[in-house]
Short mmCIF file of C-alpha atoms and ligand atoms in Angstrom, two decimals:
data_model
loop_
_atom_site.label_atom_id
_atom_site.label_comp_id
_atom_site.label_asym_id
_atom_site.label_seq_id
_atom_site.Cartn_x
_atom_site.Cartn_y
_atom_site.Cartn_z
CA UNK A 1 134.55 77.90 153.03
CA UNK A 2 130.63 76.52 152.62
CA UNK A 3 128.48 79.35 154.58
CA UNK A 4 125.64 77.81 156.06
CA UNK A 5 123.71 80.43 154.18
CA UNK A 6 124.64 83.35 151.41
CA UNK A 7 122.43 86.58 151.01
CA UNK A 8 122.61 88.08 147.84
CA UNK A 9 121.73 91.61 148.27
CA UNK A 10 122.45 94.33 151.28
CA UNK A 11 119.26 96.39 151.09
CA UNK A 12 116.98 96.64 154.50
CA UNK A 13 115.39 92.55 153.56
CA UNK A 14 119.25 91.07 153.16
CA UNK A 15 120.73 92.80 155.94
CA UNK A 16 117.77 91.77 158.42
CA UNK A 17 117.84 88.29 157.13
CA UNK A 18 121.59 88.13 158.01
CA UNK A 19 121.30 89.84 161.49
CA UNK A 20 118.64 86.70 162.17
CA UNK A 21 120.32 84.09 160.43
CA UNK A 22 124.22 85.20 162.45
CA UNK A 23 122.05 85.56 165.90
CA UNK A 24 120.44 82.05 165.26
CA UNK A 25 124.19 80.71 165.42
CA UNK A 26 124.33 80.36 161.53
CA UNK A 27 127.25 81.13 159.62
CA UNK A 28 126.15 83.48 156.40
CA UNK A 29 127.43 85.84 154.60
CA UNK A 30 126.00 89.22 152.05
CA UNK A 31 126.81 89.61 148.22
CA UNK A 32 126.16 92.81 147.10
CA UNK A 33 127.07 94.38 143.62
CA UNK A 34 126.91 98.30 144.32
CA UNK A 35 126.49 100.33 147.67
CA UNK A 36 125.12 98.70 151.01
CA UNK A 37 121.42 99.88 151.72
CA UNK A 38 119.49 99.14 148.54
CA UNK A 39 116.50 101.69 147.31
CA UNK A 40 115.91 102.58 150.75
CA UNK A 41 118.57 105.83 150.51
CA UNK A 42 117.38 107.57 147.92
CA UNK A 43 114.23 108.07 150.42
CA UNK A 44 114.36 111.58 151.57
CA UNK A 45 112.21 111.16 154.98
CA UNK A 46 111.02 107.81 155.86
CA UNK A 47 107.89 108.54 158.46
CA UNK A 48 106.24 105.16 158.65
CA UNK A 49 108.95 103.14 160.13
CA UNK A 50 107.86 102.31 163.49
CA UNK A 51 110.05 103.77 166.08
CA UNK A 52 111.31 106.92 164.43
CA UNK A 53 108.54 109.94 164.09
CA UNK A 54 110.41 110.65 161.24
CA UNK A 55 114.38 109.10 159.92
CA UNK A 56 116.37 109.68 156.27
CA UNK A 57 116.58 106.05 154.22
CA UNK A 58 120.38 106.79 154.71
CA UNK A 59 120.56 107.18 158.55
CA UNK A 60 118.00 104.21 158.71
CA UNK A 61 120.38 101.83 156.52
CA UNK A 62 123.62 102.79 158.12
CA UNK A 63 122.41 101.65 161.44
CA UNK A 64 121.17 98.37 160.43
CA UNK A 65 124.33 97.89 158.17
CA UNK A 66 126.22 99.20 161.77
CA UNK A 67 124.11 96.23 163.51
CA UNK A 68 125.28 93.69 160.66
CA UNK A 69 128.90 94.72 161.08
CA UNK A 70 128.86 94.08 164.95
CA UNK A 71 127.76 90.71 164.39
CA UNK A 72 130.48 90.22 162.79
CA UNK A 73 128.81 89.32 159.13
CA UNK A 74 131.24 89.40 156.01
CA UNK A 75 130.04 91.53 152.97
CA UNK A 76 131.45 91.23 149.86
CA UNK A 77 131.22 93.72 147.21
CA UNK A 78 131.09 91.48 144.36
CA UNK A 79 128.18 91.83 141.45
CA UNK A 80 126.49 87.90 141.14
CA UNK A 81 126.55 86.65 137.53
CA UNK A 82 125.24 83.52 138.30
CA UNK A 83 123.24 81.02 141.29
CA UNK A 84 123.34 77.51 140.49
CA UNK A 85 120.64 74.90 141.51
CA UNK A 86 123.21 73.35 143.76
CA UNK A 87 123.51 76.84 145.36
CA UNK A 88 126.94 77.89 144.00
CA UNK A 89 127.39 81.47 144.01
CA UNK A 90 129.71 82.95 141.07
CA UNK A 91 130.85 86.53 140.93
CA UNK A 92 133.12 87.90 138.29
CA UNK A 93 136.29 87.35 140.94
CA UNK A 94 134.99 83.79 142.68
CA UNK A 95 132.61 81.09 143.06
CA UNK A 96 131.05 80.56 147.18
CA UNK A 97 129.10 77.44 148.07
CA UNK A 98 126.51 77.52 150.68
CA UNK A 99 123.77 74.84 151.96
CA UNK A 100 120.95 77.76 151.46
CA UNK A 101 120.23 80.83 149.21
CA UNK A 102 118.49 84.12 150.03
CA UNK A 103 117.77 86.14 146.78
CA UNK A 104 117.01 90.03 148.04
CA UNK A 105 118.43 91.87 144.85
CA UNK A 106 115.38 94.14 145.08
CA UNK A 107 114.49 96.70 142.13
CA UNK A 108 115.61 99.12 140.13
CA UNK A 109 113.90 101.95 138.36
CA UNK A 110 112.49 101.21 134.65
CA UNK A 111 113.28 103.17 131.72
CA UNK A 112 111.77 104.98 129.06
CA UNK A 113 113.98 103.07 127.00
CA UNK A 114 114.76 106.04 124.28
CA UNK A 115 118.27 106.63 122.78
CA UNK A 116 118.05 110.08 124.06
CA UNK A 117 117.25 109.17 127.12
CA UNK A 118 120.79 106.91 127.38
CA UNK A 119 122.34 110.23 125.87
CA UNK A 120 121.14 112.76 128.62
CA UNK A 121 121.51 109.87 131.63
CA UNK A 122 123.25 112.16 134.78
CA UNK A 123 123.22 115.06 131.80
CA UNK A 124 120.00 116.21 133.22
CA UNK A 125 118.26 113.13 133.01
CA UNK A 126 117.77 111.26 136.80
CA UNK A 127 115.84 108.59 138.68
CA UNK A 128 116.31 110.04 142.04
CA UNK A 129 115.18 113.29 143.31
CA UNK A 130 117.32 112.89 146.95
CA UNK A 131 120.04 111.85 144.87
CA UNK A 132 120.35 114.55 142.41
CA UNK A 133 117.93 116.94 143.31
CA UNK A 134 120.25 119.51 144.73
CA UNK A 135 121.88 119.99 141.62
CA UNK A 136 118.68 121.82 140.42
CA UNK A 137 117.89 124.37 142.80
CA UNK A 138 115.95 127.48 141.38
CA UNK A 139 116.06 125.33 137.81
CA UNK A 140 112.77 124.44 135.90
CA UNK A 141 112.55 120.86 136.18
CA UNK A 142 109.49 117.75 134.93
CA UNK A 143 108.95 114.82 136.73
CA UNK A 144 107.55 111.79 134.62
CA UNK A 145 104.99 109.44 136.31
CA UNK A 146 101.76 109.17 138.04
CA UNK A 147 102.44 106.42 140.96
CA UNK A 148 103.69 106.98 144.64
CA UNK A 149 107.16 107.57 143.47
CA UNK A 150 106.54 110.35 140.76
CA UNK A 151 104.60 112.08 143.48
CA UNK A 152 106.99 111.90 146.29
CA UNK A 153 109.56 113.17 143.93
CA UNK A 154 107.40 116.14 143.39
CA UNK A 155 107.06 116.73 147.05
CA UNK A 156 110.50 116.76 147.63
CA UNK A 157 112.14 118.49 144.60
CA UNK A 158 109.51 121.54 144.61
CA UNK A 159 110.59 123.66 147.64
CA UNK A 160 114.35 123.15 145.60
CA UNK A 161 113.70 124.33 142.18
CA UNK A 162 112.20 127.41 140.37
CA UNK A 163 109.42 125.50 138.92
CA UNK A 164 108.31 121.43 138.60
CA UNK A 165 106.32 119.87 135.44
CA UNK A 166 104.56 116.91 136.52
CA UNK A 167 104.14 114.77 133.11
CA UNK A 168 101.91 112.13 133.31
CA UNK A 169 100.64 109.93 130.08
CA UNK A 170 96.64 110.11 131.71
CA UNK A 171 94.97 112.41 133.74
CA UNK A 172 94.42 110.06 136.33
CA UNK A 173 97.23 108.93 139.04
CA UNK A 174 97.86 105.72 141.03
CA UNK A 175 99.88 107.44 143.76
CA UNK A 176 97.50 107.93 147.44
CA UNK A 177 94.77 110.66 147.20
CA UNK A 178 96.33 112.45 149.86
CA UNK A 179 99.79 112.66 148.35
CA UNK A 180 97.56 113.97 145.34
CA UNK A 181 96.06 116.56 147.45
CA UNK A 182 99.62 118.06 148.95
CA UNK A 183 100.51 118.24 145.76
CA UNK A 184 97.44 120.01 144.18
CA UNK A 185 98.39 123.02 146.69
CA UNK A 186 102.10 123.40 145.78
CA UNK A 187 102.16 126.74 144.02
CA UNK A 188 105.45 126.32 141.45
CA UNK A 189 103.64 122.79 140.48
CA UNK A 190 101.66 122.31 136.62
CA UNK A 191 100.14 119.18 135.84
CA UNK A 192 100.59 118.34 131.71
CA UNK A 193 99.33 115.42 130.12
CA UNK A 194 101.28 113.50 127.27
CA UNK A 195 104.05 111.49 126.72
CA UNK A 196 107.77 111.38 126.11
CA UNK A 197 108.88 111.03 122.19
CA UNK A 198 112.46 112.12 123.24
CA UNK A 199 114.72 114.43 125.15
CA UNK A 200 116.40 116.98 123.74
CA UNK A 201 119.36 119.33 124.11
CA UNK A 202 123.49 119.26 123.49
CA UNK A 203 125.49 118.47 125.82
CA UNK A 204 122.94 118.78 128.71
CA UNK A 205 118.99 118.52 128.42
CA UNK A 206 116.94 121.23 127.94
CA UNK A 207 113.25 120.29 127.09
CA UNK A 208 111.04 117.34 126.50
CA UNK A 209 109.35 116.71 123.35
CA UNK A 210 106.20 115.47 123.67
CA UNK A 211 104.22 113.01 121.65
CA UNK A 212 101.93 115.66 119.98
CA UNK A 213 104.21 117.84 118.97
CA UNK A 214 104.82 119.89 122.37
CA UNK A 215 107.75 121.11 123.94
CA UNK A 216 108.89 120.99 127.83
CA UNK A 217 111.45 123.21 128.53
CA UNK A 218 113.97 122.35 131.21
CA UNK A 219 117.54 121.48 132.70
CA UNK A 220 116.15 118.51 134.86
CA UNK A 221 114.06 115.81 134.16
CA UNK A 222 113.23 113.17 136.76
CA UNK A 223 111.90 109.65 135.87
CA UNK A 224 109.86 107.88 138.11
CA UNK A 225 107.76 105.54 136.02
CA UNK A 226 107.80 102.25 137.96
CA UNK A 227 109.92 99.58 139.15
CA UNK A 228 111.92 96.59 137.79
CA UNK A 229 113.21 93.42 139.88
CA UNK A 230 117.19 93.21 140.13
CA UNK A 231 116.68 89.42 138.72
CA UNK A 232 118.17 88.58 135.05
CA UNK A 233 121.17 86.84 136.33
CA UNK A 234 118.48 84.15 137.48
CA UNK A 235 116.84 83.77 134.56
CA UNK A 236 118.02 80.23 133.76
CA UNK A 237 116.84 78.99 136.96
CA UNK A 238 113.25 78.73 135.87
CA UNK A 239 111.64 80.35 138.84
CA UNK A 240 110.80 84.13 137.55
CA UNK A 241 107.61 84.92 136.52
CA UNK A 242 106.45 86.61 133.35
CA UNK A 243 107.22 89.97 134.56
CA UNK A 244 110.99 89.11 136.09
CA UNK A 245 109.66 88.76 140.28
CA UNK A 246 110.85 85.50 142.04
CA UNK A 247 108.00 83.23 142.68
CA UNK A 248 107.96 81.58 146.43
CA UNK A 249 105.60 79.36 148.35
CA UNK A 250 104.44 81.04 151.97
CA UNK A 251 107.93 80.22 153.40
CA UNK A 252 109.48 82.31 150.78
CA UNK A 253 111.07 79.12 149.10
CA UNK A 254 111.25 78.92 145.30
CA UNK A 255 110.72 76.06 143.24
CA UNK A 256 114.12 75.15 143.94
CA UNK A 257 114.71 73.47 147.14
CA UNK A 258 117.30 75.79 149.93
CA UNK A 259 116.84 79.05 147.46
CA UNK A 260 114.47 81.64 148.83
CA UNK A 261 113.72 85.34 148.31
CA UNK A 262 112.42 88.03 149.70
CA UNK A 263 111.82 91.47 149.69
CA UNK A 264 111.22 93.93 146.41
CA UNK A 265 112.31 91.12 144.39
CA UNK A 266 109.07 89.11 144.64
CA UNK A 267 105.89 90.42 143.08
CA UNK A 268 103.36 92.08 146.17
CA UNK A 269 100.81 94.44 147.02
CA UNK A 270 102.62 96.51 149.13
CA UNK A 271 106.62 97.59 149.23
CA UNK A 272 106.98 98.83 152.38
CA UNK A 273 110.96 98.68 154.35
CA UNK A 274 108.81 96.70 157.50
CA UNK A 275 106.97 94.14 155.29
CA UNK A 276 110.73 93.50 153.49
CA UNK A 277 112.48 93.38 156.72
CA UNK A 278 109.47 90.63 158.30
CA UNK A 279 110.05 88.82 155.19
CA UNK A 280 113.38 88.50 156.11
CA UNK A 281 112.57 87.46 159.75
CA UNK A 282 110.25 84.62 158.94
CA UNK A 283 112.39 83.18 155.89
CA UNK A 284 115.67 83.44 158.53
CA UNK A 285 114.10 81.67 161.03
CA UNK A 286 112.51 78.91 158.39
CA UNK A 287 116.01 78.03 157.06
CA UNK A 288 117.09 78.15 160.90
CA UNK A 289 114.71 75.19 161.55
CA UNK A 290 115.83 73.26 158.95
CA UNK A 291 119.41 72.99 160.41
CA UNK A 292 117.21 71.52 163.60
CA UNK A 293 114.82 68.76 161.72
P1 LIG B 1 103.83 102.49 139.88
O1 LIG B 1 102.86 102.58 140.99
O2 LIG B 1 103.87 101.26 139.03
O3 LIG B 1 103.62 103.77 138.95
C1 LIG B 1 104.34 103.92 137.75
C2 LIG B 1 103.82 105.16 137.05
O4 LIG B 1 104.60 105.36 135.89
C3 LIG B 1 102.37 105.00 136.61
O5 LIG B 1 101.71 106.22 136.78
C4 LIG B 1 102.50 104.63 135.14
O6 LIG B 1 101.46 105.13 134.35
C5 LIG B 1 103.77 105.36 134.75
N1 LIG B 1 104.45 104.65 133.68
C6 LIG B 1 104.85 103.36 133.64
N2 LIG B 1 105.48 103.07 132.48
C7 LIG B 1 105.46 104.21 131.76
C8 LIG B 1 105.94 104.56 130.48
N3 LIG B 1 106.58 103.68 129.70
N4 LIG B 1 105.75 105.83 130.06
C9 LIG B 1 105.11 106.74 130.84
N5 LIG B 1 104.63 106.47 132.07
C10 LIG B 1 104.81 105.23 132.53
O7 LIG B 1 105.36 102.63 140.38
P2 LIG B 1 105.94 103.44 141.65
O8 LIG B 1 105.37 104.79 141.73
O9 LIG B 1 107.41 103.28 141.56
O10 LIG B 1 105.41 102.61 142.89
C11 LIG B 1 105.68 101.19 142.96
C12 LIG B 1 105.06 100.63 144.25
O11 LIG B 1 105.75 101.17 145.38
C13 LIG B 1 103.59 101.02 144.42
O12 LIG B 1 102.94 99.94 145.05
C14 LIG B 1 103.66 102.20 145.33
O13 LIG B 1 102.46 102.42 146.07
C15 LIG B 1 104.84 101.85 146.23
N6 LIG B 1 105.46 103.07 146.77
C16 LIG B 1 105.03 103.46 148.00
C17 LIG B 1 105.55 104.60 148.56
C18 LIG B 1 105.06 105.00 149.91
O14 LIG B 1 104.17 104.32 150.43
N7 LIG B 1 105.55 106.06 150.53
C19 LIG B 1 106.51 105.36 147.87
C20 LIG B 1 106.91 104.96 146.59
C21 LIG B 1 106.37 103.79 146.05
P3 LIG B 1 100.00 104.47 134.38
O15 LIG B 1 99.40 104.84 135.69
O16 LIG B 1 99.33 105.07 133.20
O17 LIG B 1 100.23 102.98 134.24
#
């Protein structure tokens, strides 16, 4: 069957673009590689999504992946290895054919890129505090990072553990001041400043050895040291730039006529679940009027 258009990616952009694309009487369908939802789970409390004082990233993406299931959208959990300029789809099992594209593969948390940290990965070592944070209650944990991300981690894991290490490489953070300031107050919270050389341990982790020679003890460490786009599978298509983000023109079409992207994928000021999801509105309704000219 040719779908009118395929979505790669179920986060909060692919489902929204499919829930527009199905009620503008297109036929689409999702591709998605791991869980339905995207990043916006492992958020703990979500209080700047209009409508809800205050909603978990789960509960929010079950109901709009309840909402995409009513409208009676096929999802297929099948990992894309490859989009082809005449907007082929392959997957390790099939190949789909559509007219259009959407690319909303979103991002995934970079790495440190040490051995040990490979070695310790889900052996102490994680990249989500709502994920995994439960598993160190009343433990002495670090968090690594200095952004929105690190910080929020801190916020959330520090009423759950015995005490939190936030490691940062300067003494200066990127995250908002007033996330800065919460933080400032929590009483089992020290700031250190250095950087990893490698984690250490035997079978599980149990410190951090710093750069200049110091040592972090502890059975948890959390990473949260940026971002990277979901987006080598397209890297033959010529239309990521230097840093892996999909480039688009205002209508969120690449260089490649009928393939667009949107949300966390594409390189922005601001990654926010309501500037994904109107992303996803405007480039739905775009692709709709083409089906009309
Ligand atoms: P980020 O803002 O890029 O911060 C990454 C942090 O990790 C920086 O402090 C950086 O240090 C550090 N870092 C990067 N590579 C490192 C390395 N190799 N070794 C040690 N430290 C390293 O990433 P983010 O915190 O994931 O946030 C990404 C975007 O999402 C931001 O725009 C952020 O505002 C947004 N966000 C918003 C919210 C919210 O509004 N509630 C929540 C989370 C994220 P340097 O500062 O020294 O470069």
């Amino acid at each position: 069957m040719k779908y009118d258009v395929i979505v790669v990616g179920c986060g909060v952009a692919g489902m929204t673009a499919a829930i527009y694309l199905k009620r503008s009487g297109l036929s689409c369908m999702i591709l998605e590689g791991k869980m339905p939802g995207g990043q916006v789970v492992e958020n703990d409390k979500i209080e700047n999504y209009p409508g809800f004082v205050s909603i978990s990233g789960s509960d929010l993406a079950l109901s709009i992946l309840k909402q995409v299931k009513e409208q009676g959208i096929p999802i297929c959990y099948e990992m894309v290895e490859e989009v082809t300029k005449d907007k082929k789809v392959r997957t390790a099992k099939k190949e789909y054919q559509a007219n259009y594209i959407i690319l909303a593969t979103g991002r995934k948390p970079r790495m440190l890129g040490l051995e040990s940290e490979e070695k310790y990965r889900n052996k102490g070592i994680s990249y989500c505090a709502v994920c995994d944070g439960s598993l160190y209650k009343k433990k002495d944990v670090v968090v690594v990072g200095g952004g929105d991300s690190a910080l929020e981690m801190v916020l959330y894991l520090s009423p759950l553990v015995k005490h939190l290490t936030l490691l940062h490489r300067r003494d200066t953070y990127r995250a908002k001041d007033t996330t800065i300031e919460k933080i400032k107050n929590l009483k089992n919270v020290s700031f250190v400043t250095g950087e990893v050389k490698e984690f250490t341990g035997e079978d599980q982790l149990n410190g951090i050895l710093l750069k200049d020679g110091k040592k972090l003890s502890c059975e948890g460490a959390f990473l949260g040291i940026g971002q990277i786009p979901n987006t080598s599978f397209l890297s033959s298509l010529g239309i990521l730039d230097e840093e892996g983000y999909i480039k688009v023109d205002k209508d969120y079409e690449t260089a490649i006529n009928g393939i667009y992207a949107i949300g966390d994928c594409l390189k922005k000021e601001y990654y926010q679940i309501v500037i994904a999801m109107g992303e996803a509105a405007s480039c739905a309704l775009t692709i709709r009027r083409c089906f009309d000219e």
